[in-house]
PDB file of C-alpha atoms in Angstrom:
ATOM      1  CA  MET P  30      68.338 -39.255  56.964  1.00 44.00           C
ATOM      2  CA  PRO P  31      67.740 -37.367  53.618  1.00 47.00           C
ATOM      3  CA  VAL P  32      70.653 -38.281  51.240  1.00 42.00           C
ATOM      4  CA  LEU P  33      72.842 -34.568  50.734  1.00 53.00           C
ATOM      5  CA  SER P  34      73.567 -33.291  47.504  1.00 53.00           C
ATOM      6  CA  PHE P  35      76.995 -32.000  47.229  1.00 49.00           C
ATOM      7  CA  SER P  36      76.344 -28.341  47.234  1.00 64.00           C
ATOM      8  CA  GLN P  37      74.051 -29.222  50.724  1.00 69.00           C
ATOM      9  CA  ASN P  38      77.592 -31.574  51.426  1.00 79.00           C
ATOM     10  CA  THR P  39      79.203 -28.025  51.202  1.00 90.00           C
ATOM     11  CA  LEU P  40      77.375 -25.590  53.380  1.00 95.00           C
ATOM     12  CA  GLN P  41      76.927 -28.881  56.045  1.00 94.00           C
ATOM     13  CA  THR P  42      81.232 -28.512  56.041  1.00 95.00           C
ATOM     14  CA  GLN P  43      81.235 -24.796  56.160  1.00 97.00           C
ATOM     15  CA  PHE P  44      78.458 -25.498  59.735  1.00 98.00           C
ATOM     16  CA  GLU P  45      81.010 -27.996  61.015  1.00 97.00           C
ATOM     17  CA  HIS P  46      83.653 -25.714  60.461  1.00 97.00           C
ATOM     18  CA  ILE P  47      82.246 -22.940  61.968  1.00 98.00           C
ATOM     19  CA  SER P  48      81.175 -25.170  65.220  1.00 98.00           C
ATOM     20  CA  ASN P  49      84.445 -26.089  65.897  1.00 98.00           C
ATOM     21  CA  ASP P  50      85.717 -22.822  65.610  1.00 97.00           C
ATOM     22  CA  ILE P  51      84.132 -21.821  68.895  1.00 97.00           C
ATOM     23  CA  LYS P  52      84.137 -23.074  72.587  1.00 97.00           C
ATOM     24  CA  GLY P  53      80.496 -23.797  73.368  1.00 97.00           C
ATOM     25  CA  HIS P  54      77.531 -26.065  71.291  1.00 98.00           C
ATOM     26  CA  LEU P  55      75.991 -24.653  67.706  1.00 99.00           C
ATOM     27  CA  GLY P  56      72.368 -24.982  66.732  1.00 99.00           C
ATOM     28  CA  ILE P  57      71.546 -24.236  63.234  1.00 99.00           C
ATOM     29  CA  SER P  58      68.701 -24.361  60.712  1.00 99.00           C
ATOM     30  CA  ALA P  59      67.880 -22.850  57.285  1.00 98.00           C
ATOM     31  CA  LEU P  60      65.385 -23.173  55.375  1.00 98.00           C
ATOM     32  CA  LEU P  61      64.380 -21.808  52.541  1.00 98.00           C
ATOM     33  CA  ILE P  62      60.620 -20.853  51.977  1.00 98.00           C
ATOM     34  CA  GLU P  63      59.701 -21.166  48.648  1.00 97.00           C
ATOM     35  CA  THR P  64      60.989 -25.135  48.633  1.00 96.00           C
ATOM     36  CA  GLY P  65      61.031 -25.726  51.708  1.00 96.00           C
ATOM     37  CA  GLU P  66      64.344 -27.569  51.245  1.00 96.00           C
ATOM     38  CA  SER P  67      67.009 -26.866  54.695  1.00 97.00           C
ATOM     39  CA  ILE P  68      70.159 -27.775  56.199  1.00 97.00           C
ATOM     40  CA  GLN P  69      70.556 -28.248  59.597  1.00 97.00           C
ATOM     41  CA  PHE P  70      73.456 -28.515  62.194  1.00 98.00           C
ATOM     42  CA  ASN P  71      72.388 -30.395  65.637  1.00 98.00           C
ATOM     43  CA  GLY P  72      69.240 -28.959  64.710  1.00 98.00           C
ATOM     44  CA  ASN P  73      67.120 -31.041  66.753  1.00 98.00           C
ATOM     45  CA  LYS P  74      68.961 -30.138  69.772  1.00 99.00           C
ATOM     46  CA  LYS P  75      67.456 -28.243  72.577  1.00 99.00           C
ATOM     47  CA  PHE P  76      68.916 -24.855  73.373  1.00 99.00           C
ATOM     48  CA  PRO P  77      68.203 -22.133  75.020  1.00 99.00           C
ATOM     49  CA  MET P  78      65.988 -19.672  74.027  1.00 99.00           C
ATOM     50  CA  GLN P  79      67.097 -16.174  75.979  1.00 98.00           C
ATOM     51  CA  SER P  80      65.106 -13.090  74.798  1.00 98.00           C
ATOM     52  CA  VAL P  81      64.111 -14.888  71.025  1.00 98.00           C
ATOM     53  CA  TYR P  82      61.047 -16.370  72.894  1.00 99.00           C
ATOM     54  CA  LYS P  83      59.987 -12.868  72.818  1.00 99.00           C
ATOM     55  CA  PHE P  84      59.136 -13.842  69.116  1.00 99.00           C
ATOM     56  CA  PRO P  85      56.908 -16.021  69.897  1.00 99.00           C
ATOM     57  CA  ILE P  86      55.040 -14.928  73.174  1.00 99.00           C
ATOM     58  CA  ALA P  87      54.714 -11.971  70.231  1.00 99.00           C
ATOM     59  CA  MET P  88      53.221 -13.900  67.730  1.00 99.00           C
ATOM     60  CA  ALA P  89      50.725 -15.634  70.707  1.00 99.00           C
ATOM     61  CA  MET P  90      49.433 -12.197  71.982  1.00 99.00           C
ATOM     62  CA  LEU P  91      48.826 -10.939  68.150  1.00 99.00           C
ATOM     63  CA  ASN P  92      46.800 -14.219  67.398  1.00 99.00           C
ATOM     64  CA  GLN P  93      43.988 -13.405  70.192  1.00 99.00           C
ATOM     65  CA  ILE P  94      43.812  -9.833  68.858  1.00 99.00           C
ATOM     66  CA  ASP P  95      42.827 -11.635  65.382  1.00 99.00           C
ATOM     67  CA  ALA P  96      40.765 -13.450  67.083  1.00 98.00           C
ATOM     68  CA  GLY P  97      39.071 -10.760  68.515  1.00 99.00           C
ATOM     69  CA  LYS P  98      40.367 -11.122  71.919  1.00 98.00           C
ATOM     70  CA  PHE P  99      42.095  -7.509  72.312  1.00 99.00           C
ATOM     71  CA  SER P 100      42.624  -5.107  70.568  1.00 99.00           C
ATOM     72  CA  LEU P 101      45.745  -3.662  69.800  1.00 99.00           C
ATOM     73  CA  GLU P 102      44.476  -0.995  70.481  1.00 99.00           C
ATOM     74  CA  ASP P 103      43.708  -1.725  74.196  1.00 99.00           C
ATOM     75  CA  THR P 104      44.742   0.251  77.001  1.00 99.00           C
ATOM     76  CA  ILE P 105      46.654  -1.620  79.607  1.00 99.00           C
ATOM     77  CA  HIS P 106      48.249  -0.185  82.796  1.00 99.00           C
ATOM     78  CA  ILE P 107      51.638  -1.912  84.834  1.00 99.00           C
ATOM     79  CA  ASP P 108      52.358  -0.910  88.061  1.00 98.00           C
ATOM     80  CA  LYS P 109      56.296  -0.624  88.720  1.00 98.00           C
ATOM     81  CA  SER P 110      55.560  -3.638  91.199  1.00 98.00           C
ATOM     82  CA  GLN P 111      55.433  -5.924  87.678  1.00 98.00           C
ATOM     83  CA  TYR P 112      58.698  -3.767  86.190  1.00 98.00           C
ATOM     84  CA  ILE P 113      61.449  -6.793  85.840  1.00 98.00           C
ATOM     85  CA  PRO P 114      64.351  -6.637  88.066  1.00 96.00           C
ATOM     86  CA  LYS P 115      67.266  -3.519  87.720  1.00 95.00           C
ATOM     87  CA  ASN P 116      69.563  -6.050  86.763  1.00 93.00           C
ATOM     88  CA  GLY P 117      67.330  -7.160  83.751  1.00 95.00           C
ATOM     89  CA  HIS P 118      66.745  -4.778  80.594  1.00 96.00           C
ATOM     90  CA  SER P 119      64.032  -2.550  80.569  1.00 98.00           C
ATOM     91  CA  PRO P 120      63.413   0.726  78.409  1.00 98.00           C
ATOM     92  CA  ILE P 121      59.719   0.789  79.666  1.00 99.00           C
ATOM     93  CA  ARG P 122      60.470   0.509  83.763  1.00 99.00           C
ATOM     94  CA  ASP P 123      63.255   3.618  83.114  1.00 98.00           C
ATOM     95  CA  LYS P 124      61.324   5.338  81.211  1.00 98.00           C
ATOM     96  CA  PHE P 125      58.255   4.877  83.553  1.00 98.00           C
ATOM     97  CA  PRO P 126      59.885   4.616  86.964  1.00 98.00           C
ATOM     98  CA  LYS P 127      56.017   5.372  88.271  1.00 98.00           C
ATOM     99  CA  GLY P 128      54.346   2.908  86.448  1.00 99.00           C
ATOM    100  CA  ALA P 129      53.371   3.055  82.568  1.00 99.00           C
ATOM    101  CA  ASP P 130      49.830   3.410  80.987  1.00 99.00           C
ATOM    102  CA  LEU P 131      50.586   1.761  77.614  1.00 99.00           C
ATOM    103  CA  THR P 132      48.131   0.306  74.135  1.00 99.00           C
ATOM    104  CA  ILE P 133      49.297  -3.362  73.527  1.00 99.00           C
ATOM    105  CA  LYS P 134      50.432  -2.673  70.066  1.00 99.00           C
ATOM    106  CA  ASP P 135      53.286  -0.480  71.906  1.00 99.00           C
ATOM    107  CA  ILE P 136      53.601  -3.289  74.392  1.00 99.00           C
ATOM    108  CA  ILE P 137      54.371  -5.656  71.355  1.00 99.00           C
ATOM    109  CA  ARG P 138      56.608  -2.969  70.125  1.00 98.00           C
ATOM    110  CA  TYR P 139      58.762  -2.799  73.259  1.00 98.00           C
ATOM    111  CA  ASN P 140      58.397  -6.613  73.437  1.00 98.00           C
ATOM    112  CA  ILE P 141      60.509  -7.092  69.594  1.00 97.00           C
ATOM    113  CA  GLU P 142      62.209  -4.006  69.199  1.00 96.00           C
ATOM    114  CA  GLU P 143      63.957  -3.184  71.729  1.00 95.00           C
ATOM    115  CA  SER P 144      63.495  -6.372  73.752  1.00 96.00           C
ATOM    116  CA  ASP P 145      61.853  -5.359  76.413  1.00 98.00           C
ATOM    117  CA  GLY P 146      61.522  -7.762  79.945  1.00 98.00           C
ATOM    118  CA  THR P 147      58.411  -6.685  81.556  1.00 99.00           C
ATOM    119  CA  ALA P 148      56.674  -6.355  78.476  1.00 99.00           C
ATOM    120  CA  CYS P 149      57.250  -9.437  77.616  1.00 99.00           C
ATOM    121  CA  ASP P 150      55.997 -10.330  80.707  1.00 99.00           C
ATOM    122  CA  VAL P 151      52.794  -8.624  80.348  1.00 99.00           C
ATOM    123  CA  LEU P 152      52.279  -9.943  77.081  1.00 99.00           C
ATOM    124  CA  LEU P 153      52.736 -13.311  78.485  1.00 99.00           C
ATOM    125  CA  ARG P 154      50.068 -11.837  81.472  1.00 99.00           C
ATOM    126  CA  LEU P 155      47.548 -11.380  79.499  1.00 99.00           C
ATOM    127  CA  LEU P 156      48.036 -14.573  77.344  1.00 99.00           C
ATOM    128  CA  GLY P 157      47.282 -16.215  80.969  1.00 99.00           C
ATOM    129  CA  GLY P 158      50.129 -17.146  81.401  1.00 98.00           C
ATOM    130  CA  THR P 159      53.353 -19.329  79.669  1.00 99.00           C
ATOM    131  CA  ASP P 160      51.572 -22.377  80.043  1.00 98.00           C
ATOM    132  CA  LYS P 161      48.636 -20.709  77.379  1.00 98.00           C
ATOM    133  CA  ALA P 162      51.334 -18.463  75.837  1.00 98.00           C
ATOM    134  CA  GLN P 163      52.929 -22.279  74.411  1.00 98.00           C
ATOM    135  CA  GLN P 164      49.445 -23.673  73.881  1.00 98.00           C
ATOM    136  CA  HIS P 165      49.070 -21.748  71.624  1.00 98.00           C
ATOM    137  CA  ILE P 166      52.378 -22.666  69.780  1.00 98.00           C
ATOM    138  CA  HIS P 167      51.970 -26.254  70.606  1.00 99.00           C
ATOM    139  CA  GLU P 168      48.324 -25.534  68.546  1.00 98.00           C
ATOM    140  CA  TRP P 169      50.046 -24.715  65.460  1.00 98.00           C
ATOM    141  CA  GLY P 170      51.795 -27.844  65.398  1.00 98.00           C
ATOM    142  CA  VAL P 171      55.186 -26.352  66.400  1.00 99.00           C
ATOM    143  CA  THR P 172      56.263 -28.251  70.027  1.00 98.00           C
ATOM    144  CA  ALA P 173      59.478 -28.839  70.303  1.00 99.00           C
ATOM    145  CA  ILE P 174      59.996 -25.068  71.597  1.00 99.00           C
ATOM    146  CA  ALA P 175      59.092 -24.280  75.462  1.00 99.00           C
ATOM    147  CA  ILE P 176      57.690 -21.336  77.667  1.00 99.00           C
ATOM    148  CA  ALA P 177      58.031 -22.641  81.086  1.00 98.00           C
ATOM    149  CA  THR P 178      59.549 -19.259  82.959  1.00 98.00           C
ATOM    150  CA  THR P 179      58.861 -15.089  82.597  1.00 98.00           C
ATOM    151  CA  GLU P 180      61.982 -12.368  82.433  1.00 98.00           C
ATOM    152  CA  MET P 181      61.298 -11.947  86.379  1.00 97.00           C
ATOM    153  CA  VAL P 182      62.049 -15.560  87.394  1.00 95.00           C
ATOM    154  CA  GLN P 183      64.648 -15.696  84.397  1.00 93.00           C
ATOM    155  CA  VAL P 184      66.369 -12.368  85.558  1.00 92.00           C
ATOM    156  CA  ALA P 185      66.534 -13.790  88.558  1.00 88.00           C
ATOM    157  CA  ASN P 186      68.686 -17.140  88.399  1.00 91.00           C
ATOM    158  CA  ASP P 187      71.451 -17.273  85.359  1.00 90.00           C
ATOM    159  CA  THR P 188      70.500 -21.023  85.133  1.00 95.00           C
ATOM    160  CA  ILE P 189      66.510 -20.955  84.537  1.00 96.00           C
ATOM    161  CA  GLN P 190      67.340 -20.025  81.453  1.00 97.00           C
ATOM    162  CA  TYR P 191      67.559 -23.768  79.849  1.00 98.00           C
ATOM    163  CA  GLN P 192      63.435 -24.613  80.762  1.00 98.00           C
ATOM    164  CA  ASN P 193      62.725 -21.800  77.695  1.00 98.00           C
ATOM    165  CA  TRP P 194      64.267 -23.956  74.816  1.00 99.00           C
ATOM    166  CA  ALA P 195      64.037 -24.767  71.205  1.00 99.00           C
ATOM    167  CA  THR P 196      64.904 -27.321  68.716  1.00 99.00           C
ATOM    168  CA  PRO P 197      66.610 -24.948  65.487  1.00 99.00           C
ATOM    169  CA  GLU P 198      64.368 -26.523  63.529  1.00 99.00           C
ATOM    170  CA  ALA P 199      61.238 -25.658  66.075  1.00 99.00           C
ATOM    171  CA  MET P 200      62.105 -22.384  65.594  1.00 99.00           C
ATOM    172  CA  ASN P 201      61.935 -22.241  62.101  1.00 98.00           C
ATOM    173  CA  LYS P 202      59.181 -24.295  61.358  1.00 98.00           C
ATOM    174  CA  LEU P 203      57.598 -21.366  63.155  1.00 99.00           C
ATOM    175  CA  LEU P 204      59.505 -18.540  61.181  1.00 99.00           C
ATOM    176  CA  GLN P 205      57.913 -20.580  57.810  1.00 98.00           C
ATOM    177  CA  LEU P 206      54.409 -20.636  59.988  1.00 98.00           C
ATOM    178  CA  PHE P 207      54.767 -16.995  60.306  1.00 98.00           C
ATOM    179  CA  PHE P 208      56.118 -15.432  56.996  1.00 98.00           C
ATOM    180  CA  GLU P 209      53.763 -17.580  55.202  1.00 98.00           C
ATOM    181  CA  GLY P 210      50.697 -16.030  57.313  1.00 96.00           C
ATOM    182  CA  ARG P 211      49.002 -19.486  58.616  1.00 97.00           C
ATOM    183  CA  CYS P 212      49.304 -17.984  62.285  1.00 96.00           C
ATOM    184  CA  LEU P 213      48.589 -14.852  61.867  1.00 98.00           C
ATOM    185  CA  SER P 214      46.062 -12.326  60.197  1.00 98.00           C
ATOM    186  CA  ARG P 215      48.138 -10.138  57.269  1.00 98.00           C
ATOM    187  CA  ASN P 216      47.824  -6.494  59.239  1.00 98.00           C
ATOM    188  CA  SER P 217      49.479  -9.046  62.052  1.00 99.00           C
ATOM    189  CA  ARG P 218      51.436 -10.608  60.004  1.00 99.00           C
ATOM    190  CA  GLU P 219      52.934  -7.168  58.460  1.00 98.00           C
ATOM    191  CA  LEU P 220      53.294  -5.267  62.013  1.00 99.00           C
ATOM    192  CA  LEU P 221      55.574  -8.237  63.361  1.00 99.00           C
ATOM    193  CA  LEU P 222      57.333  -7.734  60.750  1.00 98.00           C
ATOM    194  CA  GLN P 223      57.345  -3.780  60.811  1.00 98.00           C
ATOM    195  CA  TYR P 224      58.594  -4.573  64.274  1.00 98.00           C
ATOM    196  CA  MET P 225      61.733  -7.396  63.775  1.00 98.00           C
ATOM    197  CA  SER P 226      62.688  -5.477  60.846  1.00 97.00           C
ATOM    198  CA  ILE P 227      64.350  -2.670  63.064  1.00 90.00           C
ATOM    199  CA  SER P 228      66.879  -3.429  66.198  1.00 74.00           C
ATOM    200  CA  GLU P 229      69.077  -1.440  67.880  1.00 71.00           C
ATOM    201  CA  PRO P 230      72.160  -1.408  65.357  1.00 72.00           C
ATOM    202  CA  TRP P 231      74.350  -3.691  68.098  1.00 73.00           C
ATOM    203  CA  PHE P 232      72.558  -6.657  67.131  1.00 76.00           C
ATOM    204  CA  ASP P 233      73.679  -6.437  63.635  1.00 88.00           C
ATOM    205  CA  ARG P 234      76.803  -7.688  63.981  1.00 94.00           C
ATOM    206  CA  ARG P 235      75.153 -11.593  63.951  1.00 98.00           C
ATOM    207  CA  ILE P 236      72.800 -12.704  60.901  1.00 98.00           C
ATOM    208  CA  LYS P 237      73.266  -9.324  59.419  1.00 97.00           C
ATOM    209  CA  GLY P 238      76.624  -9.164  60.277  1.00 97.00           C
ATOM    210  CA  LEU P 239      78.911 -10.467  56.806  1.00 97.00           C
ATOM    211  CA  LEU P 240      75.133  -9.718  54.683  1.00 97.00           C
ATOM    212  CA  PRO P 241      75.489  -7.118  51.408  1.00 97.00           C
ATOM    213  CA  PRO P 242      74.235  -3.614  52.506  1.00 94.00           C
ATOM    214  CA  GLY P 243      70.447  -3.288  52.094  1.00 94.00           C
ATOM    215  CA  THR P 244      69.936  -6.701  52.308  1.00 97.00           C
ATOM    216  CA  LYS P 245      66.207  -6.870  54.946  1.00 97.00           C
ATOM    217  CA  VAL P 246      66.294  -9.414  57.870  1.00 98.00           C
ATOM    218  CA  ALA P 247      63.815  -9.905  59.527  1.00 98.00           C
ATOM    219  CA  HIS P 248      64.812 -10.818  62.935  1.00 98.00           C
ATOM    220  CA  LYS P 249      65.011 -11.730  67.060  1.00 98.00           C
ATOM    221  CA  THR P 250      68.135 -11.654  68.975  1.00 97.00           C
ATOM    222  CA  GLY P 251      68.899 -13.388  72.212  1.00 97.00           C
ATOM    223  CA  THR P 252      70.924 -12.578  75.175  1.00 97.00           C
ATOM    224  CA  ALA P 253      72.229 -13.760  78.117  1.00 97.00           C
ATOM    225  CA  GLY P 254      74.778 -12.022  80.198  1.00 95.00           C
ATOM    226  CA  THR P 255      78.011 -13.872  80.529  1.00 96.00           C
ATOM    227  CA  ILE P 256      79.760 -14.737  84.060  1.00 96.00           C
ATOM    228  CA  ASP P 257      83.283 -15.872  84.658  1.00 97.00           C
ATOM    229  CA  GLY P 258      83.259 -16.406  80.795  1.00 98.00           C
ATOM    230  CA  LEU P 259      80.688 -18.066  81.011  1.00 98.00           C
ATOM    231  CA  THR P 260      77.428 -16.917  78.138  1.00 98.00           C
ATOM    232  CA  ARG P 261      75.462 -19.715  78.241  1.00 98.00           C
ATOM    233  CA  ALA P 262      72.504 -18.378  74.815  1.00 98.00           C
ATOM    234  CA  THR P 263      73.839 -16.157  71.870  1.00 98.00           C
ATOM    235  CA  ASN P 264      71.755 -16.066  69.309  1.00 98.00           C
ATOM    236  CA  ASP P 265      69.316 -14.962  66.478  1.00 98.00           C
ATOM    237  CA  VAL P 266      66.919 -15.799  64.293  1.00 99.00           C
ATOM    238  CA  GLY P 267      65.141 -14.227  61.333  1.00 98.00           C
ATOM    239  CA  ILE P 268      63.783 -14.233  57.868  1.00 99.00           C
ATOM    240  CA  ILE P 269      66.539 -13.018  55.136  1.00 99.00           C
ATOM    241  CA  THR P 270      65.528 -11.903  51.471  1.00 98.00           C
ATOM    242  CA  LEU P 271      68.025 -12.818  49.014  1.00 98.00           C
ATOM    243  CA  PRO P 272      68.176 -10.395  46.452  1.00 97.00           C
ATOM    244  CA  ASP P 273      65.948 -12.726  43.599  1.00 96.00           C
ATOM    245  CA  GLY P 274      63.244 -12.271  46.064  1.00 97.00           C
ATOM    246  CA  ARG P 275      63.106 -15.697  47.554  1.00 98.00           C
ATOM    247  CA  HIS P 276      63.099 -15.694  51.554  1.00 98.00           C
ATOM    248  CA  LEU P 277      66.049 -17.275  53.443  1.00 99.00           C
ATOM    249  CA  ALA P 278      64.917 -18.668  57.639  1.00 99.00           C
ATOM    250  CA  ILE P 279      67.399 -18.909  59.511  1.00 99.00           C
ATOM    251  CA  THR P 280      67.426 -19.737  63.228  1.00 99.00           C
ATOM    252  CA  VAL P 281      70.954 -20.271  65.129  1.00 99.00           C
ATOM    253  CA  PHE P 282      71.524 -20.561  68.387  1.00 99.00           C
ATOM    254  CA  ILE P 283      75.425 -20.609  70.586  1.00 99.00           C
ATOM    255  CA  ALA P 284      74.828 -22.244  73.862  1.00 99.00           C
ATOM    256  CA  ASP P 285      77.858 -22.738  76.969  1.00 99.00           C
ATOM    257  CA  SER P 286      80.646 -20.369  74.799  1.00 99.00           C
ATOM    258  CA  TYR P 287      83.617 -18.940  76.320  1.00 98.00           C
ATOM    259  CA  ASP P 288      84.349 -17.508  73.691  1.00 98.00           C
ATOM    260  CA  SER P 289      83.770 -13.126  73.869  1.00 98.00           C
ATOM    261  CA  GLN P 290      81.352 -12.088  72.464  1.00 97.00           C
ATOM    262  CA  LYS P 291      82.237 -10.770  69.108  1.00 97.00           C
ATOM    263  CA  ASP P 292      84.042 -13.803  68.400  1.00 98.00           C
ATOM    264  CA  ARG P 293      80.399 -16.016  69.072  1.00 98.00           C
ATOM    265  CA  GLU P 294      78.386 -12.945  67.216  1.00 98.00           C
ATOM    266  CA  MET P 295      80.739 -13.169  64.323  1.00 98.00           C
ATOM    267  CA  ALA P 296      79.910 -17.338  64.466  1.00 98.00           C
ATOM    268  CA  ILE P 297      76.706 -16.102  63.259  1.00 99.00           C
ATOM    269  CA  ALA P 298      77.551 -14.134  60.689  1.00 98.00           C
ATOM    270  CA  ARG P 299      79.604 -16.640  59.239  1.00 98.00           C
ATOM    271  CA  VAL P 300      76.329 -19.216  59.719  1.00 98.00           C
ATOM    272  CA  SER P 301      74.141 -16.470  57.734  1.00 98.00           C
ATOM    273  CA  ARG P 302      76.044 -15.576  55.081  1.00 98.00           C
ATOM    274  CA  ALA P 303      77.279 -19.351  54.013  1.00 98.00           C
ATOM    275  CA  ALA P 304      73.411 -20.017  53.746  1.00 98.00           C
ATOM    276  CA  PHE P 305      72.765 -17.111  51.598  1.00 98.00           C
ATOM    277  CA  ASP P 306      75.742 -17.981  49.490  1.00 96.00           C
ATOM    278  CA  TYR P 307      74.608 -21.158  49.449  1.00 96.00           C
ATOM    279  CA  TRP P 308      71.102 -20.181  47.919  1.00 96.00           C
ATOM    280  CA  GLN P 309      72.066 -17.569  45.842  1.00 91.00           C
ATOM    281  CA  LYS P 310      73.673 -20.371  43.638  1.00 82.00           C
ATOM    282  CA  THR P 311      70.790 -22.954  43.752  1.00 72.00           C
ATOM    283  CA  LYS P 312      68.224 -20.989  42.029  1.00 61.00           C
TER     284      LYS P 312
END
């Protein structure tokens, strides 16, 4: 285990304090991309990804587009029988109740910007299923990520989400590979960064919640429903552009929490701000 410096220990201690303040399990990986310096908390433990898994699925799809297997402009028919159930989030289903014909580019946008479960399942089908999607991620050297079930299956049973898991360290490694352009072409990387930089306002209370106004963040959230006071996953992963131009990859997972949504999201915001402040002071 690497020996932490005094300042690193200070950030580690802040992470521990935040963990002590929540009624659930907290996992963190914070990585300065330009130097590789990384600080973790429960970084090697498994956490359910929920909709965060739409990020690696989008990467796998764009990789196949780069390989010439598909085009962004290919039109895909989505039959209404392929829509996820009403208790799952799907703007495509709600906007096109009789079915839809959308380009792959639009489907990727729905998958990331609007976290559309139907869009996610269409991408998985095009990739050849969950095993094939996972295979792409593992071939990039990121093996502590499991893509095992579709949204259709996951929506129907709250406990199935644990089968789609990642460690914070692995997710941050994937964020680093993505940002450094080691898995995707420049155009695909820029497109996905664009989609991850646009999110609904209610998702801005996590990584972005306590950051200075105007800070650039490209991220993907994931959230489970709350049943009998228990929320199995409240997540946010992304890349923060620091004021000096460096880039911070950050993954924050909260599993099995009995806290309110406000408190869970504030915990993520506190983690993000602590990491932001630490690397601002260590130039």
